[in-house]
Short mmCIF file of C-alpha atoms and ligand atoms in Angstrom, two decimals:
data_model
loop_
_atom_site.label_atom_id
_atom_site.label_comp_id
_atom_site.label_asym_id
_atom_site.label_seq_id
_atom_site.Cartn_x
_atom_site.Cartn_y
_atom_site.Cartn_z
CA MET A 43 47.10 -57.35 76.51
CA LEU A 44 49.70 -57.73 79.24
CA SER A 45 53.28 -56.59 78.44
CA ALA A 46 55.85 -59.30 78.23
CA PRO A 47 57.74 -59.96 81.47
CA GLU A 48 61.08 -59.17 79.74
CA ILE A 49 59.80 -55.77 78.67
CA LEU A 50 58.74 -55.04 82.28
CA GLN A 51 62.08 -56.16 83.60
CA PHE A 52 63.91 -54.06 80.91
CA GLY A 53 61.86 -50.98 82.00
CA LYS A 54 62.55 -51.70 85.71
CA ASN A 55 66.21 -51.76 84.96
CA PHE A 56 66.02 -48.51 83.08
CA ILE A 57 64.12 -46.93 85.93
CA GLN A 58 66.96 -47.93 88.26
CA PHE A 59 69.70 -47.00 85.92
CA ILE A 60 68.41 -43.48 85.62
CA GLY A 61 67.31 -43.07 89.32
CA ALA A 62 63.72 -42.50 88.13
CA LYS A 63 61.27 -41.57 90.78
CA ARG A 64 58.18 -40.37 88.87
CA VAL A 65 56.62 -42.59 86.19
CA LEU A 66 53.90 -42.12 83.62
CA ASP A 67 52.21 -45.50 82.79
CA ILE A 68 49.86 -44.98 79.81
CA GLY A 69 47.59 -48.02 79.67
CA THR A 70 46.86 -49.79 82.90
CA PHE A 71 44.86 -52.86 81.88
CA THR A 72 45.41 -55.35 84.77
CA GLY A 73 47.92 -53.11 86.42
CA SER A 74 50.97 -55.23 85.73
CA SER A 75 53.20 -52.53 84.27
CA ALA A 76 52.15 -50.08 87.05
CA LEU A 77 53.14 -52.67 89.61
CA ALA A 78 56.60 -53.29 87.96
CA TRP A 79 57.32 -49.63 87.84
CA ALA A 80 56.13 -49.25 91.45
CA LEU A 81 58.46 -51.98 92.52
CA ALA A 82 61.44 -50.22 90.85
CA VAL A 83 61.00 -46.64 92.12
CA PRO A 84 62.08 -45.72 95.62
CA SER A 85 59.66 -45.54 98.54
CA ASP A 86 58.87 -41.87 97.85
CA GLY A 87 58.37 -42.61 94.02
CA GLU A 88 55.12 -42.19 92.20
CA VAL A 89 53.49 -44.02 89.30
CA ILE A 90 50.50 -42.39 87.53
CA SER A 91 48.67 -45.12 85.73
CA MET A 92 46.02 -44.28 83.10
CA ASP A 93 43.12 -46.21 81.61
CA VAL A 94 39.55 -45.62 80.37
CA GLN A 95 38.46 -48.80 82.16
CA HIS A 96 39.17 -50.50 85.43
CA GLU A 97 37.43 -53.81 84.97
CA THR A 98 40.73 -55.78 84.29
CA LEU A 99 42.51 -54.00 87.08
CA ASN A 100 39.76 -54.75 89.56
CA ALA A 101 39.40 -58.34 88.42
CA ILE A 102 43.08 -59.18 88.36
CA GLY A 103 45.65 -56.81 89.61
CA LYS A 104 44.00 -54.80 92.35
CA GLN A 105 43.90 -57.63 94.96
CA ILE A 106 47.69 -58.44 94.30
CA ILE A 107 48.75 -54.80 94.52
CA ASP A 108 46.64 -53.99 97.58
CA LYS A 109 48.34 -56.77 99.53
CA ARG A 110 51.50 -54.68 99.52
CA PRO A 111 50.55 -51.21 100.96
CA GLU A 112 54.08 -49.94 100.70
CA ILE A 113 53.90 -50.65 96.89
CA SER A 114 50.23 -49.55 96.35
CA LYS A 115 50.82 -46.26 97.95
CA LYS A 116 53.11 -45.31 95.12
CA ILE A 117 50.48 -45.86 92.36
CA LYS A 118 47.81 -43.47 91.43
CA PHE A 119 45.22 -44.89 89.04
CA GLU A 120 43.57 -42.33 86.68
CA LEU A 121 40.19 -43.54 85.19
CA ARG A 122 39.72 -41.27 82.01
CA PRO A 123 41.24 -40.88 78.64
CA ALA A 124 45.12 -40.68 79.03
CA THR A 125 45.25 -37.45 76.94
CA GLU A 126 43.18 -35.84 79.61
CA THR A 127 45.38 -36.99 82.48
CA LEU A 128 48.52 -35.82 80.46
CA ASP A 129 46.92 -32.53 79.65
CA ASN A 130 45.91 -31.96 83.31
CA LEU A 131 49.55 -32.74 84.51
CA ILE A 132 50.81 -30.11 81.99
CA GLU A 133 48.40 -27.54 83.13
CA LYS A 134 49.28 -28.24 86.78
CA GLY A 135 52.94 -27.29 85.92
CA GLU A 136 54.30 -30.81 85.99
CA ALA A 137 56.14 -30.41 82.61
CA GLY A 138 59.75 -31.57 82.97
CA LYS A 139 59.08 -33.28 86.28
CA PHE A 140 58.78 -36.95 85.30
CA ASP A 141 61.54 -39.37 84.70
CA PHE A 142 60.11 -42.34 82.81
CA ALA A 143 57.06 -43.02 80.61
CA PHE A 144 55.64 -46.24 79.29
CA ILE A 145 53.35 -45.91 76.24
CA ASP A 146 50.99 -48.85 75.93
CA ALA A 147 47.44 -47.65 75.51
CA ASP A 148 45.29 -47.20 72.36
CA LYS A 149 47.56 -47.10 69.33
CA ILE A 150 45.78 -44.34 67.41
CA ASN A 151 46.94 -41.85 70.12
CA TYR A 152 50.68 -43.06 70.07
CA PRO A 153 51.95 -39.77 68.45
CA ILE A 154 50.07 -37.59 70.96
CA TYR A 155 51.35 -39.84 73.96
CA TYR A 156 54.92 -39.35 72.70
CA THR A 157 54.64 -35.57 72.39
CA LYS A 158 52.96 -35.09 75.74
CA SER A 159 55.34 -37.57 77.45
CA MET A 160 58.30 -35.55 75.99
CA GLU A 161 56.81 -32.41 77.54
CA LEU A 162 56.39 -34.08 80.95
CA LEU A 163 59.82 -35.67 81.04
CA ARG A 164 62.92 -34.03 82.42
CA PRO A 165 66.02 -33.95 80.29
CA GLY A 166 67.63 -37.45 80.41
CA GLY A 167 64.27 -39.08 81.02
CA VAL A 168 63.31 -42.30 79.19
CA ILE A 169 60.31 -43.35 77.22
CA PHE A 170 59.46 -46.92 76.41
CA VAL A 171 57.03 -47.28 73.49
CA ASP A 172 55.48 -50.84 73.53
CA ASN A 173 54.49 -52.48 70.14
CA ALA A 174 56.59 -50.13 68.04
CA LEU A 175 57.14 -52.86 65.52
CA TRP A 176 53.45 -53.98 65.52
CA HIS A 177 54.19 -57.51 64.42
CA GLY A 178 56.31 -56.16 61.62
CA LYS A 179 53.34 -54.32 60.07
CA VAL A 180 54.98 -50.83 60.36
CA VAL A 181 57.52 -52.18 57.70
CA THR A 182 55.36 -54.65 55.64
CA GLU A 183 52.11 -52.65 55.55
CA PRO A 184 52.48 -49.21 57.04
CA ASP A 185 49.28 -47.94 55.53
CA GLY A 186 47.31 -51.04 56.40
CA ASP A 187 45.01 -49.65 59.04
CA ASP A 188 44.62 -46.73 61.40
CA ASP A 189 46.59 -48.31 64.34
CA THR A 190 49.52 -49.35 62.13
CA ARG A 191 49.56 -45.82 60.58
CA ALA A 192 49.56 -44.18 63.98
CA ILE A 193 52.40 -46.42 65.30
CA ALA A 194 54.38 -45.73 62.09
CA LYS A 195 53.72 -42.00 62.53
CA CYS A 196 54.89 -42.14 66.16
CA ASN A 197 58.09 -43.97 65.06
CA ASP A 198 58.80 -41.29 62.37
CA LEU A 199 58.21 -38.62 64.97
CA ILE A 200 60.71 -40.18 67.38
CA SER A 201 63.32 -40.85 64.74
CA ASN A 202 63.12 -37.25 63.40
CA ASP A 203 63.01 -35.62 66.88
CA PRO A 204 66.18 -33.77 67.58
CA ALA A 205 65.25 -33.72 71.32
CA SER A 206 65.67 -37.40 71.75
CA THR A 207 67.88 -40.27 70.90
CA ASN A 208 66.23 -43.63 70.22
CA VAL A 209 66.67 -47.35 69.43
CA THR A 210 64.09 -49.99 68.38
CA VAL A 211 64.55 -53.31 70.18
CA ASN A 212 62.73 -56.46 69.16
CA GLU A 213 62.02 -58.10 72.55
CA ARG A 214 59.86 -60.85 71.13
CA THR A 215 59.87 -63.10 68.09
C1 LIG B 427 47.96 -53.20 76.07
S1 LIG B 427 46.87 -52.70 77.45
C2 LIG B 427 47.90 -52.05 78.74
C3 LIG B 427 48.72 -53.08 79.23
C4 LIG B 427 49.51 -52.70 80.47
N1 LIG B 427 50.41 -51.56 80.24
C5 LIG B 427 50.45 -53.85 80.96
O1 LIG B 427 51.70 -53.81 80.71
O2 LIG B 427 49.85 -54.84 81.49
C6 LIG B 427 46.12 -51.21 76.75
C7 LIG B 427 45.13 -50.54 77.76
O3 LIG B 427 44.86 -49.22 77.13
C8 LIG B 427 43.59 -48.88 77.46
N2 LIG B 427 43.10 -47.67 76.72
C9 LIG B 427 42.47 -47.83 75.58
N3 LIG B 427 42.12 -46.51 75.17
C10 LIG B 427 42.68 -45.70 76.07
C11 LIG B 427 42.72 -44.17 76.29
N4 LIG B 427 42.11 -43.48 75.36
N5 LIG B 427 43.23 -43.68 77.39
C12 LIG B 427 43.86 -44.52 78.24
N6 LIG B 427 43.83 -45.89 78.25
C13 LIG B 427 43.27 -46.51 77.13
C14 LIG B 427 42.91 -50.10 77.38
O4 LIG B 427 41.63 -50.09 78.10
C15 LIG B 427 43.81 -51.25 77.83
O5 LIG B 427 43.60 -51.57 79.19
#
């Protein structure tokens, strides 16, 4: 699913507020979030966008992104499980060198994506976690299924993490 335009605009605003240059985009799909972040970072900025499939990117987003070489040069698409890409960045000594992360891939791995993003972000970096309310299910039926349990666990991890401050925002009805 595409992220809502207001979420992408909200993220772009944050990228510019904090002067972000390096972005982790966890869950490419069509490439719309990667494109939004690439539009917001400066010309020497970088967006690493991660997915296990590129069918939707190739069918929809790639042609649009490739029309703007000055934007597409900022995006690196990684085709493999996001945990592998994040681990590889950590192994390469990139911890503490990213400014912004958008978590929007498979829900079951949300707690892992949060933990690894925290490792890769610099102090003062910002993480957006999409679908944190999960249509209200994290409150109404937090044990309902594996995805809901994982998102609720990620929310708990964040709210109990002394290394970060947080807020939950309902961007859609
Ligand atoms: C909600 S979509 C991402 C939407 C995108 N961020 C946007 O705003 O348009 C979730 C994506 O996560 C991908 N995904 C699922 N499992 C994954 C994994 N283990 N690692 C990386 N990506 C995964 C799916 O293939 C899907 O394209």
